[in-house]
Amino acid sequence: MSKPVPVPAGFIKSPEAIGAMRAAGWMLGQTLQILSAAAKPSMSGDELDIIARDTIRALGGEPAFLGFEKFPSTICLSRNDAIVHGLPTGQRLAAGDIIGIDCGVRLNGWNTDAAVTITIGQPSGVDTNLITATHKALVAGIQMVRPGVQLGEVQAAIQAVIEKLGYGLVRTLTGHGIGRSLHEAPGIPNYGTVGTGIRLEAGMVFCLEPMLTTGSGAVKTAADGWTIVASEGSHIRTAHQEHTILVTETGREVLSAQPGEII
């Protein structure tokens, strides 16, 4: 077994930070549930973005994505072959779309980040199976989280589900640590090797986010400079799910869970 890699500075959060992130995560879960219910055919991406911004502020938080690295919106809205970082502006939802909604909430300077993939109108079997597989991969990773486990084991659990179910695994995008900044060390790929990586300790907070495609998993950046799309073309379907997770003394707590979500 290889030696665990050193713990990055700031990876273990104080009780005060955890309290703020727990509250921000609750706001985020509420927001994603509202957005999922609101998303309908003919709705514009801008309308959905406004709902997200207004909901977060009404709950007492701040939109964490807005202005982060000059990102101009409250949510990322990624449709069909777009897997992450889609700009909501200029998009209009249509029946048959599969969409990823990625959002973040900041409270007292502490961030949380989560994403959900849903369908618009009657879902196809292809999209339903893809979303189910992405959820299974995320849950497999989450269930491995507890003190003493190395991150490589968490990553390997996610990878095993994706490969067993036959989907394309996006290797160039990763989960990440989170705290004062939305993206902190360490990067957490959706593939890994048992017996490698940081050994988890209570107080660590990070984001797991499996990203799957019906193609090879290869991606590229679209002409807008933000949206990441499947390299093979618009016929490829994609899905992305994410949660912010706290390592507790006995296991884990999903800070960004939606009300009633089964994990």
Short mmCIF file of N, CA and C in Angstrom, two decimals, residues 126-252:
data_model
loop_
_atom_site.label_atom_id
_atom_site.label_comp_id
_atom_site.label_asym_id
_atom_site.label_seq_id
_atom_site.Cartn_x
_atom_site.Cartn_y
_atom_site.Cartn_z
N VAL A 126 -33.16 6.13 -22.41
CA VAL A 126 -31.72 6.41 -22.42
C VAL A 126 -31.37 7.41 -21.33
N ASP A 127 -32.15 8.49 -21.24
CA ASP A 127 -31.87 9.53 -20.26
C ASP A 127 -32.13 9.06 -18.84
N THR A 128 -33.22 8.31 -18.65
CA THR A 128 -33.53 7.78 -17.33
C THR A 128 -32.41 6.87 -16.83
N ASN A 129 -31.94 5.99 -17.69
CA ASN A 129 -30.86 5.08 -17.30
C ASN A 129 -29.57 5.82 -17.01
N LEU A 130 -29.28 6.85 -17.79
CA LEU A 130 -28.07 7.64 -17.59
C LEU A 130 -28.11 8.37 -16.25
N ILE A 131 -29.23 8.99 -15.93
CA ILE A 131 -29.37 9.69 -14.66
C ILE A 131 -29.27 8.72 -13.49
N THR A 132 -29.91 7.57 -13.63
CA THR A 132 -29.85 6.56 -12.57
C THR A 132 -28.41 6.09 -12.34
N ALA A 133 -27.68 5.88 -13.42
CA ALA A 133 -26.29 5.43 -13.30
C ALA A 133 -25.43 6.50 -12.62
N THR A 134 -25.66 7.76 -12.97
CA THR A 134 -24.89 8.85 -12.36
C THR A 134 -25.16 8.93 -10.87
N HIS A 135 -26.43 8.77 -10.50
CA HIS A 135 -26.79 8.78 -9.08
C HIS A 135 -26.14 7.60 -8.35
N LYS A 136 -26.16 6.43 -8.96
CA LYS A 136 -25.54 5.26 -8.34
C LYS A 136 -24.05 5.47 -8.12
N ALA A 137 -23.40 6.09 -9.09
CA ALA A 137 -21.96 6.35 -8.97
C ALA A 137 -21.68 7.31 -7.82
N LEU A 138 -22.50 8.37 -7.72
CA LEU A 138 -22.33 9.33 -6.63
C LEU A 138 -22.55 8.67 -5.28
N VAL A 139 -23.63 7.90 -5.16
CA VAL A 139 -23.93 7.23 -3.90
C VAL A 139 -22.82 6.25 -3.52
N ALA A 140 -22.28 5.54 -4.50
CA ALA A 140 -21.20 4.60 -4.22
C ALA A 140 -20.00 5.32 -3.61
N GLY A 141 -19.68 6.51 -4.15
CA GLY A 141 -18.59 7.28 -3.59
C GLY A 141 -18.90 7.79 -2.19
N ILE A 142 -20.10 8.34 -2.03
CA ILE A 142 -20.49 8.88 -0.73
C ILE A 142 -20.45 7.81 0.35
N GLN A 143 -20.92 6.61 0.03
CA GLN A 143 -20.99 5.56 1.03
C GLN A 143 -19.62 5.05 1.47
N MET A 144 -18.59 5.36 0.71
CA MET A 144 -17.23 4.99 1.11
C MET A 144 -16.62 5.99 2.06
N VAL A 145 -17.22 7.16 2.21
CA VAL A 145 -16.61 8.25 2.99
C VAL A 145 -16.75 7.99 4.48
N ARG A 146 -15.62 7.92 5.15
CA ARG A 146 -15.56 7.80 6.61
C ARG A 146 -14.10 7.98 7.02
N PRO A 147 -13.85 8.33 8.28
CA PRO A 147 -12.46 8.50 8.71
C PRO A 147 -11.64 7.24 8.49
N GLY A 148 -10.41 7.44 8.04
CA GLY A 148 -9.48 6.33 7.83
C GLY A 148 -9.44 5.81 6.42
N VAL A 149 -10.48 6.06 5.63
CA VAL A 149 -10.51 5.63 4.24
C VAL A 149 -9.67 6.59 3.40
N GLN A 150 -8.94 6.07 2.43
CA GLN A 150 -8.18 6.93 1.53
C GLN A 150 -9.05 7.36 0.35
N LEU A 151 -8.79 8.57 -0.15
CA LEU A 151 -9.62 9.10 -1.23
C LEU A 151 -9.60 8.20 -2.47
N GLY A 152 -8.51 7.51 -2.70
CA GLY A 152 -8.45 6.61 -3.84
C GLY A 152 -9.52 5.53 -3.80
N GLU A 153 -9.91 5.12 -2.59
CA GLU A 153 -10.97 4.12 -2.46
C GLU A 153 -12.32 4.71 -2.83
N VAL A 154 -12.55 5.96 -2.45
CA VAL A 154 -13.78 6.65 -2.81
C VAL A 154 -13.87 6.79 -4.33
N GLN A 155 -12.78 7.24 -4.92
CA GLN A 155 -12.73 7.42 -6.38
C GLN A 155 -12.92 6.09 -7.11
N ALA A 156 -12.30 5.04 -6.61
CA ALA A 156 -12.41 3.73 -7.25
C ALA A 156 -13.85 3.22 -7.20
N ALA A 157 -14.57 3.52 -6.13
CA ALA A 157 -15.96 3.09 -6.02
C ALA A 157 -16.83 3.77 -7.07
N ILE A 158 -16.58 5.05 -7.31
CA ILE A 158 -17.30 5.78 -8.35
C ILE A 158 -16.98 5.18 -9.72
N GLN A 159 -15.71 4.98 -9.98
CA GLN A 159 -15.26 4.45 -11.27
C GLN A 159 -15.87 3.08 -11.54
N ALA A 160 -15.92 2.24 -10.53
CA ALA A 160 -16.42 0.88 -10.72
C ALA A 160 -17.87 0.87 -11.20
N VAL A 161 -18.69 1.75 -10.65
CA VAL A 161 -20.09 1.81 -11.07
C VAL A 161 -20.19 2.28 -12.52
N ILE A 162 -19.47 3.34 -12.85
CA ILE A 162 -19.53 3.89 -14.21
C ILE A 162 -19.11 2.85 -15.23
N GLU A 163 -18.01 2.17 -14.98
CA GLU A 163 -17.51 1.20 -15.94
C GLU A 163 -18.38 -0.05 -16.00
N LYS A 164 -18.91 -0.49 -14.86
CA LYS A 164 -19.79 -1.66 -14.86
C LYS A 164 -21.04 -1.41 -15.69
N LEU A 165 -21.56 -0.19 -15.63
CA LEU A 165 -22.79 0.14 -16.34
C LEU A 165 -22.54 0.58 -17.78
N GLY A 166 -21.27 0.70 -18.17
CA GLY A 166 -20.93 0.90 -19.57
C GLY A 166 -20.99 2.33 -20.07
N TYR A 167 -20.83 3.31 -19.18
CA TYR A 167 -20.89 4.71 -19.60
C TYR A 167 -19.50 5.31 -19.74
N GLY A 168 -19.44 6.43 -20.48
CA GLY A 168 -18.19 7.14 -20.64
C GLY A 168 -17.87 7.93 -19.38
N LEU A 169 -16.67 7.75 -18.88
CA LEU A 169 -16.20 8.41 -17.67
C LEU A 169 -15.37 9.63 -18.07
N VAL A 170 -15.80 10.81 -17.63
CA VAL A 170 -15.06 12.04 -17.95
C VAL A 170 -13.85 12.13 -17.03
N ARG A 171 -12.66 12.05 -17.60
CA ARG A 171 -11.44 12.00 -16.81
C ARG A 171 -10.76 13.35 -16.65
N THR A 172 -11.15 14.33 -17.44
CA THR A 172 -10.45 15.62 -17.40
C THR A 172 -11.11 16.63 -16.47
N LEU A 173 -12.22 16.26 -15.84
CA LEU A 173 -12.90 17.11 -14.87
C LEU A 173 -13.02 16.35 -13.56
N THR A 174 -12.94 17.06 -12.44
CA THR A 174 -12.86 16.37 -11.15
C THR A 174 -13.75 17.02 -10.10
N GLY A 175 -13.99 16.27 -9.03
CA GLY A 175 -14.49 16.85 -7.80
C GLY A 175 -13.36 17.62 -7.14
N HIS A 176 -13.62 18.15 -5.94
CA HIS A 176 -12.65 19.09 -5.37
C HIS A 176 -12.94 19.38 -3.90
N GLY A 177 -11.91 19.86 -3.22
CA GLY A 177 -12.13 20.42 -1.91
C GLY A 177 -12.91 21.72 -2.03
N ILE A 178 -13.47 22.17 -0.92
CA ILE A 178 -14.28 23.39 -0.92
C ILE A 178 -14.23 24.03 0.45
N GLY A 179 -14.35 25.34 0.48
CA GLY A 179 -14.30 26.06 1.75
C GLY A 179 -14.46 27.54 1.52
N ARG A 180 -13.43 28.32 1.81
CA ARG A 180 -13.46 29.75 1.52
C ARG A 180 -13.55 30.00 0.02
N SER A 181 -12.97 29.09 -0.75
CA SER A 181 -13.09 29.14 -2.21
C SER A 181 -13.96 27.98 -2.68
N LEU A 182 -14.63 28.18 -3.81
CA LEU A 182 -15.45 27.10 -4.36
C LEU A 182 -14.61 25.88 -4.73
N HIS A 183 -13.44 26.11 -5.27
CA HIS A 183 -12.57 25.01 -5.69
C HIS A 183 -11.26 25.10 -4.91
N GLU A 184 -11.04 24.12 -4.05
CA GLU A 184 -9.82 24.04 -3.27
C GLU A 184 -9.18 22.67 -3.48
N ALA A 185 -7.93 22.55 -3.05
CA ALA A 185 -7.27 21.25 -3.08
C ALA A 185 -7.96 20.34 -2.04
N PRO A 186 -8.01 19.04 -2.34
CA PRO A 186 -7.42 18.35 -3.49
C PRO A 186 -8.41 18.23 -4.64
N GLY A 187 -7.89 18.02 -5.86
CA GLY A 187 -8.75 17.58 -6.94
C GLY A 187 -9.12 16.12 -6.71
N ILE A 188 -10.36 15.75 -7.06
CA ILE A 188 -10.84 14.40 -6.78
C ILE A 188 -11.43 13.81 -8.06
N PRO A 189 -10.61 13.12 -8.87
CA PRO A 189 -11.12 12.50 -10.10
C PRO A 189 -12.16 11.43 -9.80
N ASN A 190 -12.93 11.09 -10.82
CA ASN A 190 -13.95 10.05 -10.68
C ASN A 190 -13.39 8.67 -11.05
N TYR A 191 -12.11 8.51 -10.84
CA TYR A 191 -11.44 7.23 -11.00
C TYR A 191 -10.26 7.22 -10.03
N GLY A 192 -9.86 6.04 -9.60
CA GLY A 192 -8.77 6.00 -8.64
C GLY A 192 -8.39 4.57 -8.29
N THR A 193 -7.43 4.45 -7.38
CA THR A 193 -6.88 3.17 -7.00
C THR A 193 -6.98 3.00 -5.49
N VAL A 194 -7.49 1.86 -5.06
CA VAL A 194 -7.56 1.56 -3.64
C VAL A 194 -6.15 1.59 -3.04
N GLY A 195 -6.04 2.18 -1.85
CA GLY A 195 -4.74 2.24 -1.18
C GLY A 195 -3.93 3.46 -1.53
N THR A 196 -4.54 4.43 -2.22
CA THR A 196 -3.83 5.66 -2.59
C THR A 196 -4.64 6.86 -2.12
N GLY A 197 -3.97 8.00 -2.06
CA GLY A 197 -4.67 9.26 -1.79
C GLY A 197 -4.68 9.65 -0.33
N ILE A 198 -5.22 10.85 -0.09
CA ILE A 198 -5.34 11.40 1.26
C ILE A 198 -6.19 10.48 2.13
N ARG A 199 -5.76 10.28 3.37
CA ARG A 199 -6.56 9.52 4.32
C ARG A 199 -7.56 10.47 4.98
N LEU A 200 -8.83 10.11 4.91
CA LEU A 200 -9.87 11.01 5.37
C LEU A 200 -9.88 11.16 6.89
N GLU A 201 -10.17 12.39 7.32
CA GLU A 201 -10.27 12.71 8.74
C GLU A 201 -11.54 13.52 8.98
N ALA A 202 -12.07 13.43 10.18
CA ALA A 202 -13.24 14.21 10.54
C ALA A 202 -12.94 15.70 10.34
N GLY A 203 -13.90 16.41 9.76
CA GLY A 203 -13.75 17.84 9.52
C GLY A 203 -13.38 18.19 8.09
N MET A 204 -13.02 17.19 7.29
CA MET A 204 -12.76 17.46 5.87
C MET A 204 -14.08 17.65 5.14
N VAL A 205 -14.09 18.59 4.20
CA VAL A 205 -15.28 18.85 3.39
C VAL A 205 -14.85 18.89 1.92
N PHE A 206 -15.58 18.17 1.08
CA PHE A 206 -15.22 18.13 -0.33
C PHE A 206 -16.44 17.80 -1.17
N CYS A 207 -16.29 17.96 -2.47
CA CYS A 207 -17.37 17.70 -3.43
C CYS A 207 -17.02 16.49 -4.28
N LEU A 208 -17.95 15.54 -4.33
CA LEU A 208 -17.88 14.44 -5.28
C LEU A 208 -18.85 14.74 -6.40
N GLU A 209 -18.42 14.51 -7.66
CA GLU A 209 -19.30 14.85 -8.78
C GLU A 209 -19.04 13.99 -10.00
N PRO A 210 -19.58 12.78 -10.02
CA PRO A 210 -19.45 11.95 -11.22
C PRO A 210 -20.08 12.61 -12.44
N MET A 211 -19.40 12.49 -13.57
CA MET A 211 -19.86 13.04 -14.85
C MET A 211 -19.79 11.91 -15.87
N LEU A 212 -20.94 11.56 -16.44
CA LEU A 212 -21.05 10.42 -17.34
C LEU A 212 -21.57 10.87 -18.71
N THR A 213 -21.19 10.13 -19.74
CA THR A 213 -21.75 10.36 -21.07
C THR A 213 -22.12 9.03 -21.71
N THR A 214 -22.97 9.11 -22.73
CA THR A 214 -23.30 7.91 -23.51
C THR A 214 -22.24 7.64 -24.57
N GLY A 215 -21.21 8.47 -24.61
CA GLY A 215 -20.10 8.27 -25.53
C GLY A 215 -18.86 7.77 -24.79
N SER A 216 -17.72 8.24 -25.22
CA SER A 216 -16.44 7.77 -24.67
C SER A 216 -16.06 8.46 -23.36
N GLY A 217 -16.68 9.60 -23.09
CA GLY A 217 -16.28 10.41 -21.95
C GLY A 217 -15.36 11.55 -22.33
N ALA A 218 -14.95 11.61 -23.59
CA ALA A 218 -14.11 12.71 -24.05
C ALA A 218 -14.93 13.99 -24.15
N VAL A 219 -14.33 15.11 -23.73
CA VAL A 219 -15.04 16.38 -23.73
C VAL A 219 -14.15 17.47 -24.30
N LYS A 220 -14.80 18.60 -24.64
CA LYS A 220 -14.07 19.77 -25.14
C LYS A 220 -14.83 21.02 -24.70
N THR A 221 -14.17 22.17 -24.81
CA THR A 221 -14.80 23.44 -24.46
C THR A 221 -15.48 24.03 -25.68
N ALA A 222 -16.74 24.45 -25.51
CA ALA A 222 -17.51 25.04 -26.60
C ALA A 222 -17.01 26.44 -26.93
N ALA A 223 -17.56 27.02 -27.99
CA ALA A 223 -17.11 28.31 -28.49
C ALA A 223 -17.34 29.44 -27.50
N ASP A 224 -18.29 29.28 -26.55
CA ASP A 224 -18.55 30.36 -25.58
C ASP A 224 -17.46 30.47 -24.53
N GLY A 225 -16.52 29.54 -24.51
CA GLY A 225 -15.41 29.58 -23.57
C GLY A 225 -15.73 29.03 -22.19
N TRP A 226 -16.97 28.64 -21.97
CA TRP A 226 -17.39 28.13 -20.66
C TRP A 226 -17.89 26.69 -20.74
N THR A 227 -18.83 26.43 -21.64
CA THR A 227 -19.54 25.16 -21.65
C THR A 227 -18.63 24.02 -22.06
N ILE A 228 -18.66 22.93 -21.28
CA ILE A 228 -17.91 21.73 -21.61
C ILE A 228 -18.89 20.73 -22.22
N VAL A 229 -18.60 20.28 -23.44
CA VAL A 229 -19.51 19.41 -24.18
C VAL A 229 -18.81 18.11 -24.55
N ALA A 230 -19.62 17.09 -24.87
CA ALA A 230 -19.08 15.82 -25.34
C ALA A 230 -18.39 16.04 -26.68
N SER A 231 -17.21 15.48 -26.83
CA SER A 231 -16.42 15.69 -28.04
C SER A 231 -17.05 15.07 -29.27
N GLU A 232 -17.82 13.98 -29.09
CA GLU A 232 -18.32 13.25 -30.26
C GLU A 232 -19.46 13.95 -30.97
N GLY A 233 -20.10 14.93 -30.32
CA GLY A 233 -21.16 15.65 -31.00
C GLY A 233 -22.47 15.70 -30.23
N SER A 234 -23.45 16.37 -30.84
CA SER A 234 -24.69 16.69 -30.14
C SER A 234 -25.59 15.49 -29.90
N HIS A 235 -25.31 14.34 -30.53
CA HIS A 235 -26.14 13.16 -30.29
C HIS A 235 -25.81 12.48 -28.97
N ILE A 236 -24.71 12.86 -28.34
CA ILE A 236 -24.30 12.28 -27.07
C ILE A 236 -25.10 12.91 -25.93
N ARG A 237 -25.54 12.10 -24.98
CA ARG A 237 -26.25 12.58 -23.80
C ARG A 237 -25.28 12.55 -22.62
N THR A 238 -25.46 13.49 -21.70
CA THR A 238 -24.55 13.61 -20.56
C THR A 238 -25.33 13.80 -19.27
N ALA A 239 -24.70 13.47 -18.14
CA ALA A 239 -25.31 13.69 -16.84
C ALA A 239 -24.23 13.98 -15.80
N HIS A 240 -24.60 14.76 -14.80
CA HIS A 240 -23.67 15.24 -13.79
C HIS A 240 -24.44 15.39 -12.48
N GLN A 241 -23.95 14.77 -11.42
CA GLN A 241 -24.55 14.96 -10.10
C GLN A 241 -23.44 15.21 -9.09
N GLU A 242 -23.75 16.06 -8.13
CA GLU A 242 -22.70 16.51 -7.19
C GLU A 242 -23.29 16.79 -5.83
N HIS A 243 -22.50 16.52 -4.79
CA HIS A 243 -22.87 16.91 -3.43
C HIS A 243 -21.63 17.39 -2.68
N THR A 244 -21.86 18.27 -1.71
CA THR A 244 -20.84 18.68 -0.76
C THR A 244 -20.95 17.77 0.46
N ILE A 245 -19.83 17.16 0.84
CA ILE A 245 -19.83 16.11 1.87
C ILE A 245 -18.86 16.45 2.99
N LEU A 246 -19.32 16.29 4.21
CA LEU A 246 -18.50 16.46 5.41
C LEU A 246 -18.13 15.09 5.96
N VAL A 247 -16.85 14.90 6.27
CA VAL A 247 -16.42 13.70 6.98
C VAL A 247 -16.68 13.93 8.47
N THR A 248 -17.47 13.05 9.08
CA THR A 248 -17.78 13.16 10.51
C THR A 248 -16.92 12.17 11.29
N GLU A 249 -17.10 12.15 12.59
CA GLU A 249 -16.32 11.23 13.43
C GLU A 249 -16.65 9.77 13.13
N THR A 250 -17.87 9.51 12.67
CA THR A 250 -18.31 8.13 12.45
C THR A 250 -18.63 7.80 11.00
N GLY A 251 -18.61 8.79 10.11
CA GLY A 251 -18.97 8.52 8.72
C GLY A 251 -18.97 9.77 7.89
N ARG A 252 -20.16 10.13 7.41
CA ARG A 252 -20.25 11.31 6.55
C ARG A 252 -21.60 11.98 6.72
#
